[in-house]
Short mmCIF file of C-alpha atoms in Angstrom, two decimals:
data_model
loop_
_atom_site.label_atom_id
_atom_site.label_comp_id
_atom_site.label_asym_id
_atom_site.label_seq_id
_atom_site.Cartn_x
_atom_site.Cartn_y
_atom_site.Cartn_z
CA MET A 1 18.41 -139.84 35.41
CA GLU A 2 22.07 -139.94 34.34
CA ASN A 3 20.75 -142.41 31.60
CA MET A 4 18.34 -140.33 30.40
CA LEU A 5 20.08 -137.28 29.72
CA LYS A 6 22.94 -139.41 28.10
CA ASN A 7 20.47 -140.30 25.60
CA ILE A 8 18.96 -136.84 24.97
CA LYS A 9 22.45 -135.89 24.23
CA ILE A 10 22.97 -138.56 21.49
CA VAL A 11 19.58 -137.32 19.80
CA LEU A 12 20.60 -133.77 19.70
CA LEU A 13 23.98 -135.17 18.28
CA ALA A 14 22.51 -137.31 15.61
CA PHE A 15 20.06 -134.39 14.89
CA THR A 16 22.63 -131.94 14.55
CA ALA A 17 24.23 -134.34 12.46
CA GLY A 18 21.75 -134.94 10.07
CA ILE A 19 20.81 -131.10 9.24
CA ALA A 20 24.71 -130.65 8.94
CA GLY A 21 24.94 -133.44 6.43
CA ALA A 22 22.04 -132.26 4.34
CA TRP A 23 23.41 -128.52 4.48
CA VAL A 24 26.70 -130.12 3.10
CA PHE A 25 24.83 -132.53 0.33
CA GLN A 26 23.10 -129.45 -0.80
CA GLN A 27 25.96 -127.27 -1.24
CA PHE A 28 27.70 -130.20 -3.47
CA SER A 29 24.38 -130.42 -5.50
CA ASN A 30 24.56 -126.76 -6.08
CA ASN A 31 27.86 -126.82 -7.21
CA GLU A 32 27.73 -129.50 -9.35
CA MET A 33 24.17 -127.90 -10.98
CA VAL A 34 26.31 -124.91 -11.42
CA THR A 35 29.44 -126.20 -12.81
CA GLU A 36 27.13 -128.45 -15.65
CA THR A 37 25.29 -125.05 -16.47
CA ASN A 38 28.03 -123.33 -16.85
CA GLU A 39 30.09 -125.99 -19.00
CA ALA A 40 26.79 -126.31 -20.93
CA LEU A 41 26.86 -122.49 -21.56
CA PHE A 42 30.59 -122.46 -22.43
CA ARG A 43 29.94 -125.18 -24.95
CA GLU A 44 27.11 -123.03 -26.67
CA THR A 45 28.78 -119.42 -26.43
CA PRO A 46 30.76 -118.68 -29.67
CA LYS A 47 34.31 -118.12 -29.23
CA TYR A 48 34.33 -114.52 -29.80
CA GLN A 49 32.02 -111.74 -28.35
CA VAL A 50 30.84 -108.63 -29.90
CA GLY A 51 30.67 -105.42 -28.18
CA TYR A 52 27.95 -102.88 -29.40
CA VAL A 53 29.10 -99.38 -28.87
CA GLU A 54 27.01 -96.29 -29.63
CA ALA A 55 28.52 -94.13 -32.27
CA PRO A 56 27.84 -90.44 -32.35
CA ARG A 57 25.39 -89.58 -34.94
CA GLU A 58 27.14 -87.89 -37.87
CA VAL A 59 25.32 -86.34 -41.18
CA VAL A 60 27.30 -87.89 -44.23
CA ASP A 61 27.38 -85.86 -47.36
CA ASN A 62 25.43 -87.60 -50.49
CA PRO A 63 28.52 -88.26 -52.91
CA ILE A 64 26.10 -87.82 -56.13
CA SER A 65 24.68 -84.29 -56.31
CA PHE A 66 22.12 -83.13 -58.96
CA VAL A 67 22.12 -79.57 -58.41
CA GLU A 68 24.55 -78.48 -61.05
CA ALA A 69 22.72 -80.83 -63.49
CA SER A 70 19.48 -79.25 -62.79
CA GLU A 71 20.83 -75.68 -62.45
CA LYS A 72 21.99 -76.39 -66.16
CA SER A 73 19.18 -78.16 -67.89
CA THR A 74 16.13 -76.96 -66.43
CA PRO A 75 16.18 -73.47 -68.20
CA SER A 76 16.36 -75.13 -71.41
CA VAL A 77 13.12 -77.36 -70.72
CA VAL A 78 9.99 -75.65 -72.21
CA PHE A 79 5.91 -76.36 -71.43
CA ILE A 80 4.29 -77.27 -74.59
CA LYS A 81 0.19 -76.81 -75.19
CA ASN A 82 -1.11 -78.46 -78.07
CA PHE A 83 -4.56 -76.88 -79.21
CA SER A 84 -6.73 -79.22 -81.30
CA GLY A 85 -10.59 -79.56 -82.58
CA THR A 86 -13.38 -79.54 -80.39
CA ASP A 87 -14.15 -82.79 -78.66
CA GLN A 88 -17.50 -83.09 -79.63
CA ARG A 89 -18.50 -86.43 -77.40
CA ARG A 90 -17.80 -84.09 -74.22
CA TYR A 91 -20.65 -81.81 -75.23
CA SER A 92 -24.57 -82.20 -74.92
CA ILE A 93 -27.31 -80.09 -75.08
CA PHE A 94 -27.51 -79.06 -71.81
CA ASP A 95 -23.50 -77.76 -72.23
CA TYR A 96 -25.02 -75.05 -74.39
CA PHE A 97 -27.61 -73.93 -72.23
CA PHE A 98 -25.73 -74.48 -68.38
CA GLY A 99 -22.31 -74.36 -69.60
CA THR A 100 -19.89 -72.49 -72.06
CA GLY A 101 -20.45 -74.50 -75.02
CA PRO A 102 -17.69 -76.67 -77.09
CA ASN A 103 -14.00 -75.35 -76.33
CA GLN A 104 -10.98 -76.45 -78.02
CA ARG A 105 -8.74 -79.67 -76.46
CA VAL A 106 -5.69 -78.81 -74.84
CA SER A 107 -2.73 -81.30 -74.37
CA THR A 108 0.48 -80.75 -72.64
CA GLY A 109 4.01 -81.95 -72.90
CA SER A 110 7.82 -80.57 -72.86
CA GLY A 111 10.23 -79.62 -75.19
CA VAL A 112 14.08 -79.06 -75.14
CA ILE A 113 15.58 -76.09 -76.53
CA ILE A 114 18.20 -77.22 -78.76
CA SER A 115 19.75 -73.75 -80.48
CA LYS A 116 19.56 -70.57 -79.28
CA ASP A 117 17.32 -69.41 -82.29
CA GLY A 118 14.48 -71.11 -81.24
CA TYR A 119 14.93 -74.93 -82.46
CA ILE A 120 12.90 -77.07 -79.96
CA ILE A 121 12.75 -81.07 -80.05
CA THR A 122 9.83 -82.76 -78.69
CA ASN A 123 7.73 -85.87 -78.93
CA ASN A 124 5.42 -86.24 -82.32
CA HIS A 125 2.81 -87.31 -79.94
CA VAL A 126 2.84 -84.28 -78.02
CA VAL A 127 2.34 -82.41 -80.91
CA ASP A 128 0.13 -84.80 -82.83
CA ARG A 129 -2.98 -83.33 -84.84
CA ALA A 130 -2.16 -79.97 -83.37
CA GLU A 131 -4.14 -76.81 -85.08
CA THR A 132 -2.16 -74.31 -82.71
CA ILE A 133 1.21 -74.76 -80.90
CA GLU A 134 2.16 -73.03 -77.93
CA VAL A 135 5.47 -72.63 -76.11
CA VAL A 136 5.80 -71.38 -72.75
CA HIS A 137 9.52 -70.77 -71.54
CA GLN A 138 10.33 -68.54 -68.40
CA LYS A 139 6.65 -67.41 -68.06
CA ARG A 140 6.70 -66.16 -71.64
CA THR A 141 4.53 -67.79 -74.17
CA TYR A 142 5.39 -68.14 -77.94
CA THR A 143 3.47 -69.61 -80.99
CA ALA A 144 5.75 -72.45 -82.38
CA LYS A 145 6.13 -73.61 -85.96
CA LEU A 146 6.13 -77.09 -86.68
CA ILE A 147 9.24 -78.09 -88.59
CA GLY A 148 8.68 -81.51 -89.11
CA THR A 149 7.77 -84.72 -87.37
CA ASP A 150 9.21 -88.77 -87.65
CA LYS A 151 6.30 -91.20 -86.51
CA ASN A 152 9.07 -93.95 -86.63
CA THR A 153 11.34 -92.34 -83.48
CA ASP A 154 8.35 -90.25 -81.96
CA ILE A 155 10.54 -87.23 -82.53
CA ALA A 156 9.08 -83.66 -83.64
CA VAL A 157 10.94 -80.60 -84.28
CA LEU A 158 9.22 -76.73 -83.26
CA LYS A 159 10.56 -73.60 -83.98
CA VAL A 160 9.99 -70.12 -81.87
CA GLU A 161 10.60 -66.72 -83.32
CA THR A 162 13.41 -65.28 -80.96
CA ASP A 163 16.88 -65.13 -79.66
CA ASN A 164 19.27 -66.07 -77.39
CA LEU A 165 17.70 -69.34 -75.93
CA PRO A 166 19.55 -71.28 -73.56
CA ALA A 167 20.28 -74.20 -75.39
CA ILE A 168 21.14 -77.37 -73.84
CA GLN A 169 24.43 -78.78 -73.73
CA GLN A 170 24.46 -82.10 -75.53
CA GLY A 171 25.70 -85.49 -74.36
CA SER A 172 26.53 -88.80 -75.87
CA SER A 173 23.56 -91.69 -75.55
CA ARG A 174 26.38 -94.24 -76.88
CA ASN A 175 28.85 -93.60 -73.80
CA LEU A 176 26.02 -93.80 -71.63
CA LYS A 177 26.75 -96.51 -68.80
CA ILE A 178 24.04 -99.00 -67.48
CA GLY A 179 23.62 -97.98 -63.39
CA GLU A 180 24.55 -93.98 -64.65
CA TRP A 181 22.85 -91.58 -62.33
CA VAL A 182 20.27 -89.62 -64.51
CA ILE A 183 17.90 -86.64 -64.37
CA ALA A 184 14.47 -86.49 -66.19
CA VAL A 185 13.28 -82.67 -66.34
CA GLY A 186 9.73 -81.79 -67.43
CA ASN A 187 6.42 -80.82 -66.78
CA PRO A 188 4.58 -83.87 -65.66
CA PHE A 189 0.89 -82.77 -64.73
CA ASN A 190 1.45 -79.43 -65.53
CA LEU A 191 3.83 -78.66 -62.82
CA THR A 192 6.86 -77.13 -64.51
CA SER A 193 10.33 -77.19 -64.39
CA THR A 194 9.95 -80.84 -62.34
CA VAL A 195 12.80 -82.55 -61.87
CA THR A 196 13.54 -86.36 -60.60
CA ALA A 197 16.24 -88.40 -60.57
CA GLY A 198 17.26 -92.36 -61.19
CA ILE A 199 19.78 -94.56 -62.71
CA VAL A 200 20.01 -95.72 -66.37
CA SER A 201 18.19 -99.41 -65.88
CA ALA A 202 19.19 -100.66 -69.42
CA LYS A 203 19.78 -99.47 -73.04
CA GLU A 204 18.39 -100.67 -76.34
CA ARG A 205 15.18 -101.43 -75.16
CA GLN A 206 12.45 -102.42 -77.54
CA ILE A 207 8.71 -102.28 -76.27
CA ASN A 208 6.94 -102.05 -79.87
CA ILE A 209 5.30 -98.94 -79.05
CA LEU A 210 5.84 -96.78 -82.25
CA GLY A 211 4.28 -95.92 -85.52
CA GLY A 212 5.24 -95.30 -88.67
CA GLU A 213 6.50 -97.61 -91.78
CA PHE A 214 10.13 -98.45 -90.47
CA PRO A 215 9.79 -97.86 -86.41
CA LEU A 216 13.25 -97.71 -84.70
CA GLU A 217 13.00 -98.64 -81.08
CA SER A 218 16.51 -98.31 -79.00
CA PHE A 219 15.32 -96.77 -75.61
CA ILE A 220 17.11 -95.67 -72.62
CA GLN A 221 15.18 -97.58 -69.91
CA THR A 222 15.00 -95.40 -66.62
CA ASP A 223 13.85 -95.51 -63.04
CA ALA A 224 13.86 -91.92 -62.87
CA PRO A 225 10.27 -91.27 -62.06
CA ILE A 226 8.74 -90.06 -65.62
CA ASN A 227 4.74 -89.12 -65.76
CA PRO A 228 2.11 -87.72 -68.28
CA GLY A 229 3.56 -84.26 -69.28
CA ASN A 230 7.16 -85.42 -69.01
CA SER A 231 7.21 -86.65 -72.73
CA GLY A 232 9.13 -84.62 -75.00
CA GLY A 233 11.23 -83.61 -71.95
CA ALA A 234 15.23 -84.06 -71.25
CA LEU A 235 16.96 -86.84 -69.97
CA VAL A 236 20.50 -85.54 -68.65
CA ASN A 237 23.57 -87.21 -66.97
CA ILE A 238 24.88 -85.78 -63.57
CA ARG A 239 26.79 -83.27 -65.84
CA GLY A 240 23.60 -81.72 -67.16
CA GLU A 241 24.25 -82.88 -70.45
CA LEU A 242 21.46 -84.10 -72.74
CA VAL A 243 21.29 -87.90 -73.21
CA GLY A 244 17.85 -88.65 -74.25
CA ILE A 245 14.10 -87.25 -74.86
CA ASN A 246 11.79 -88.89 -72.54
CA THR A 247 9.12 -90.46 -74.40
CA ALA A 248 6.84 -93.08 -72.67
CA ILE A 249 6.05 -95.18 -69.40
CA LEU A 250 5.45 -98.77 -68.36
CA SER A 251 2.83 -98.23 -66.52
CA ARG A 252 -1.21 -99.87 -66.28
CA THR A 253 -2.46 -96.86 -64.56
CA GLY A 254 -0.87 -94.19 -66.83
CA SER A 255 1.19 -92.99 -64.21
CA TYR A 256 4.74 -93.85 -63.40
CA THR A 257 4.81 -97.21 -61.67
CA GLY A 258 8.62 -98.01 -62.07
CA TYR A 259 10.07 -97.60 -65.32
CA GLY A 260 10.29 -94.88 -68.43
CA PHE A 261 11.90 -94.68 -71.79
CA ALA A 262 13.77 -92.38 -73.52
CA VAL A 263 14.95 -92.01 -77.08
CA PRO A 264 18.73 -91.67 -77.19
CA VAL A 265 20.08 -88.48 -78.02
CA ASP A 266 22.46 -89.43 -80.46
CA ILE A 267 19.05 -90.98 -82.79
CA ALA A 268 17.03 -87.93 -81.53
CA MET A 269 19.73 -85.62 -82.89
CA LYS A 270 20.35 -86.94 -86.15
CA ILE A 271 16.45 -87.03 -86.75
CA ALA A 272 16.09 -83.56 -85.96
CA ASN A 273 18.94 -82.25 -87.84
CA ASP A 274 17.31 -83.88 -90.77
CA LEU A 275 14.27 -82.52 -90.43
CA ILE A 276 15.69 -78.78 -90.11
CA LYS A 277 18.14 -79.42 -93.15
CA PHE A 278 15.71 -81.44 -95.55
CA GLY A 279 12.46 -81.55 -94.01
CA GLU A 280 12.53 -85.30 -94.17
CA VAL A 281 14.49 -87.65 -92.60
CA GLN A 282 17.35 -89.13 -94.55
CA LYS A 283 17.04 -92.93 -93.67
CA ALA A 284 19.53 -95.15 -94.62
CA ILE A 285 18.47 -98.63 -95.83
CA PRO A 286 20.32 -101.74 -95.70
CA GLY A 287 17.73 -103.65 -98.15
CA LEU A 288 17.30 -106.33 -95.75
CA GLU A 289 14.65 -107.24 -92.63
CA ALA A 290 16.13 -108.98 -89.67
CA VAL A 291 14.76 -110.68 -86.36
CA GLU A 292 16.47 -111.38 -82.99
CA ILE A 293 18.36 -114.72 -82.08
CA THR A 294 16.30 -116.23 -79.55
CA PRO A 295 17.41 -120.01 -77.97
CA GLU A 296 14.99 -121.63 -80.33
CA LEU A 297 16.56 -120.32 -83.34
CA ALA A 298 20.02 -120.80 -82.24
CA GLU A 299 19.37 -124.38 -81.69
CA GLU A 300 17.64 -124.92 -84.73
CA MET A 301 20.58 -122.61 -86.65
CA GLY A 302 23.36 -124.49 -84.59
CA LEU A 303 24.50 -120.79 -83.13
CA LYS A 304 26.93 -120.80 -80.46
CA THR A 305 25.63 -117.40 -79.19
CA LEU A 306 22.52 -115.26 -78.91
CA ASP A 307 24.30 -112.15 -80.16
CA GLY A 308 23.20 -110.65 -83.23
CA VAL A 309 20.11 -110.66 -85.90
CA ILE A 310 19.17 -112.86 -88.41
CA ILE A 311 18.72 -112.04 -91.86
CA THR A 312 14.81 -112.97 -92.64
CA HIS A 313 14.91 -111.53 -96.00
CA VAL A 314 16.87 -109.50 -98.88
CA VAL A 315 15.35 -106.97 -100.65
CA ARG A 316 15.40 -107.21 -104.73
CA GLY A 317 18.05 -104.83 -105.96
CA GLY A 318 18.70 -103.52 -102.85
CA ALA A 319 21.80 -102.59 -100.94
CA SER A 320 22.13 -106.27 -99.01
CA GLU A 321 21.71 -108.07 -102.36
CA LYS A 322 24.49 -106.27 -104.07
CA ALA A 323 26.73 -106.94 -101.01
CA GLY A 324 26.22 -110.56 -101.39
CA LEU A 325 24.16 -110.97 -98.21
CA GLN A 326 21.64 -113.79 -98.11
CA ARG A 327 18.45 -115.06 -96.09
CA ASN A 328 19.80 -116.66 -92.60
CA ASP A 329 23.32 -115.07 -92.49
CA VAL A 330 23.71 -113.83 -88.80
CA ILE A 331 25.10 -110.24 -88.72
CA THR A 332 27.27 -110.02 -85.51
CA LYS A 333 29.22 -106.52 -86.25
CA ILE A 334 28.72 -103.23 -88.15
CA GLU A 335 31.68 -101.37 -88.43
CA ASN A 336 33.38 -103.20 -85.55
CA ILE A 337 30.42 -102.50 -83.14
CA ASP A 338 29.25 -105.18 -81.49
CA ILE A 339 25.68 -106.36 -82.67
CA THR A 340 23.97 -107.51 -79.66
CA GLY A 341 20.38 -107.48 -80.86
CA LYS A 342 17.92 -105.80 -82.83
CA GLY A 343 17.78 -102.75 -81.08
CA THR A 344 21.81 -102.23 -81.68
CA PHE A 345 21.40 -102.92 -85.24
CA GLU A 346 18.82 -100.28 -85.81
CA GLU A 347 20.51 -97.93 -83.59
CA VAL A 348 23.88 -98.21 -85.09
CA LEU A 349 22.30 -98.05 -88.83
CA SER A 350 20.53 -94.79 -87.92
CA TYR A 351 23.52 -92.76 -87.69
CA TYR A 352 24.48 -93.29 -91.19
CA TYR A 353 23.01 -91.49 -94.16
CA PRO A 354 22.31 -92.53 -98.03
CA GLY A 355 25.63 -93.41 -99.78
CA ASP A 356 27.39 -94.19 -96.77
CA ASN A 357 29.41 -97.19 -96.97
CA ILE A 358 29.87 -99.49 -94.02
CA ARG A 359 31.69 -102.84 -93.33
CA ILE A 360 29.46 -105.51 -92.24
CA GLN A 361 30.87 -108.89 -90.34
CA PHE A 362 28.02 -111.93 -90.53
CA GLN A 363 28.32 -115.48 -90.19
CA ARG A 364 27.01 -117.89 -92.89
CA LYS A 365 26.85 -121.64 -91.39
CA ASN A 366 29.51 -120.43 -88.63
CA GLU A 367 31.81 -119.25 -90.99
CA ASN A 368 32.78 -115.77 -90.59
CA LYS A 369 32.45 -113.42 -93.36
CA THR A 370 32.33 -109.67 -94.09
CA ALA A 371 30.86 -107.52 -96.76
CA GLN A 372 30.83 -103.70 -97.84
CA LEU A 373 27.57 -102.28 -97.96
CA ALA A 374 26.26 -98.95 -99.77
CA LEU A 375 23.51 -97.75 -98.00
CA GLN A 376 20.34 -96.58 -99.96
CA ASN A 377 17.63 -94.43 -99.65
CA LEU A 378 14.12 -95.34 -99.76
CA GLU A 379 13.88 -95.00 -103.51
CA GLY A 380 16.72 -96.98 -103.70
CA GLY A 381 19.43 -94.28 -104.77
CA THR A 382 22.18 -92.92 -102.60
CA GLY A 383 21.34 -89.35 -102.64
CA ILE A 384 19.64 -87.05 -100.46
CA ILE A 385 15.77 -87.38 -101.25
CA LYS A 386 12.63 -85.30 -100.38
CA ARG A 387 9.40 -87.37 -100.32
CA GLU A 388 6.66 -86.18 -102.42
CA TYR A 389 3.04 -85.64 -100.78
CA PHE A 390 -0.18 -84.16 -102.32
CA SER A 391 -2.93 -83.31 -99.48
CA SER A 392 -6.52 -82.76 -100.81
CA ASN A 393 -9.35 -81.79 -98.43
CA ILE A 394 -11.71 -82.92 -101.29
CA LEU A 395 -10.40 -86.61 -101.20
CA GLY A 396 -9.81 -86.35 -97.70
CA ALA A 397 -6.42 -88.08 -97.42
CA GLN A 398 -3.14 -87.30 -98.55
CA LEU A 399 -1.23 -89.27 -101.14
CA GLU A 400 2.32 -90.13 -101.63
CA ALA A 401 4.62 -92.54 -104.02
CA VAL A 402 5.35 -95.82 -102.29
CA ASN A 403 9.07 -96.41 -101.37
CA THR A 404 11.55 -99.40 -102.54
CA LEU A 405 10.81 -101.28 -99.47
CA GLU A 406 7.06 -101.29 -100.02
CA LYS A 407 7.37 -102.02 -103.56
CA ASP A 408 9.30 -105.01 -102.76
CA ARG A 409 7.15 -106.13 -100.07
CA LEU A 410 3.93 -105.53 -102.29
CA GLY A 411 5.31 -106.98 -105.35
CA ILE A 412 4.65 -103.93 -107.66
CA ASP A 413 6.91 -101.66 -109.49
CA PHE A 414 5.08 -98.61 -108.59
CA GLY A 415 2.30 -96.79 -107.10
CA ILE A 416 0.36 -94.08 -104.81
CA LYS A 417 -0.41 -94.91 -101.24
CA ILE A 418 -3.18 -93.38 -99.49
CA THR A 419 -2.17 -92.02 -95.79
CA GLY A 420 -3.70 -89.57 -93.24
CA MET A 421 -7.43 -90.17 -94.16
CA THR A 422 -10.10 -88.22 -93.10
CA ARG A 423 -13.73 -87.81 -94.47
CA GLY A 424 -13.57 -87.17 -98.12
CA TYR A 425 -14.21 -88.79 -101.47
CA LEU A 426 -11.83 -91.50 -101.08
CA ARG A 427 -13.31 -92.63 -98.17
CA ASP A 428 -16.73 -92.43 -99.85
CA LEU A 429 -15.27 -95.22 -102.53
CA GLY A 430 -14.32 -97.56 -99.95
CA LEU A 431 -10.62 -96.90 -100.00
CA ASN A 432 -8.66 -96.85 -96.30
CA ASN A 433 -4.79 -95.94 -94.96
CA GLY A 434 -2.55 -98.24 -96.76
CA PHE A 435 -4.42 -98.67 -99.75
CA VAL A 436 -2.01 -98.45 -102.84
CA ILE A 437 -3.21 -97.44 -106.24
CA THR A 438 -1.35 -98.70 -109.10
CA GLN A 439 -3.48 -98.23 -112.22
CA ILE A 440 -6.19 -95.53 -112.97
CA ASN A 441 -8.49 -96.17 -116.09
CA GLY A 442 -5.17 -98.61 -117.25
CA ASP A 443 -2.90 -95.78 -116.60
CA PRO A 444 -0.11 -96.51 -114.53
CA ALA A 445 -0.33 -94.34 -110.89
CA ARG A 446 3.11 -92.81 -110.63
CA ASN A 447 3.45 -89.17 -109.39
CA PRO A 448 1.19 -88.18 -105.95
CA GLU A 449 0.05 -84.61 -107.08
CA GLU A 450 -1.03 -85.89 -110.82
CA VAL A 451 -3.09 -88.24 -109.12
CA GLY A 452 -4.85 -86.12 -106.79
CA LYS A 453 -5.70 -83.61 -109.13
CA PHE A 454 -7.32 -86.23 -112.07
CA LEU A 455 -9.16 -87.68 -109.11
CA GLU A 456 -10.32 -84.38 -107.71
CA LYS A 457 -11.73 -83.14 -111.17
CA PHE A 458 -12.61 -86.61 -112.81
CA SER A 459 -16.30 -87.54 -113.45
CA GLY A 460 -17.50 -90.60 -115.32
CA ARG A 461 -16.78 -94.32 -115.42
CA LEU A 462 -13.64 -94.65 -112.86
CA ARG A 463 -11.69 -98.15 -112.60
CA LEU A 464 -9.03 -98.26 -109.67
CA GLU A 465 -6.43 -101.26 -109.15
CA GLY A 466 -3.91 -101.51 -106.59
CA VAL A 467 -3.19 -103.41 -103.77
CA SER A 468 -4.63 -103.40 -100.11
CA PRO A 469 -2.38 -102.91 -97.03
CA ASN A 470 -2.19 -107.02 -96.54
CA GLY A 471 -0.94 -107.56 -100.00
CA GLN A 472 -4.08 -108.24 -101.73
CA PRO A 473 -4.98 -107.05 -105.03
CA PHE A 474 -8.08 -105.08 -105.80
CA MET A 475 -9.84 -103.43 -108.95
CA GLN A 476 -13.17 -101.55 -108.30
CA SER A 477 -15.46 -99.62 -110.90
CA TYR A 478 -17.36 -96.60 -109.99
CA ASN A 479 -19.85 -94.15 -111.51
CA VAL A 480 -18.44 -90.52 -110.42
CA ARG A 481 -20.32 -87.50 -111.29
#
């Protein structure tokens, strides 16, 4: 019995010791795992910690305000209505029985008051082919007179008979910086006095949209939203000063999709002042043609920079030929203004008048040179000119004398060009816009009015000689009754 109790004690003691040993082993194992885990976490945790403390919400005022600019500029922007002829394509016999019959087409745009006595600047395409033009300003409607247009810059000037209009304050597009805030003021989608904001995205843009004989493209590019109806409206800086005339948008849909383009105010106002004072833009001609410098041209000519323009043609007897400039010369500066491309080149020249003398810096075979150039007018002189036109409903066209550059391009000494063609006598003869008549029955064609009146009254055998727009000579005989 005594031995049995002794054995039981030994078993219980061994069992107890086993349980105690297992408990101790488990505790040591857990400590090692925790230590390894902590060491691993320590190795992966950065040596710094960021504490996130929620700051009280505050309203931060925008440092740029467009209120002052809007208040200054919106009273100077007008709504323009262009009433033109009946659009026959939109009407059928059903319109006569079930509708109101043919109506005039009405297109709309914007304009900017530039003088208190009623002169308004807008785009040429806003008033193109207008029979009647109305200007709406502060709920009052005025009939406007078209003073003049310029297709080369898409600028037009109107005049309304009233006084004390709020003329806009003019700024400077030459001093405008890329990244500067601007606002567009106009009447998009017939919504009057609409203001949108953006920045100047680029300058001296050429997008090849303008017509005319000498298109001048050096647009201000902006991301201020511009839509149909904004054309002719104001682009102003944050001081409310006019810096551009909104003209075009880059869009596949016809609505704003990212970028708009404006004619720089320094160009637009020079054109407007010419139209008001002379009735004709006094364009200063350097007597040359030039192109942008591409990487390929730079490599071919061994040029070290892509800045400047390359002369591709010098007009016979023109200002550049007289100054000694030659083909392949690279113009780098005009009056110490750097020429970075064709946009800069054309914009700088647009500020001058025929007769002005300018200093040109250029490179010839990488050698720096200078020349003094006396700018000419379209007739090859240096004075103010007023181009002569003869309009005729019978002929269905407008006739004008060819200018110096056209004479050089076509290789002729004189001629009368056909423009603005509609239905009429000249179209029946098979002639089109751009044809130049040089001889009529063997006599030289020099004066538009003399040629026009002769053709209106002539009957019998008619022989015309001249040049087509692409430079091909033509000679045609007709029996005219």
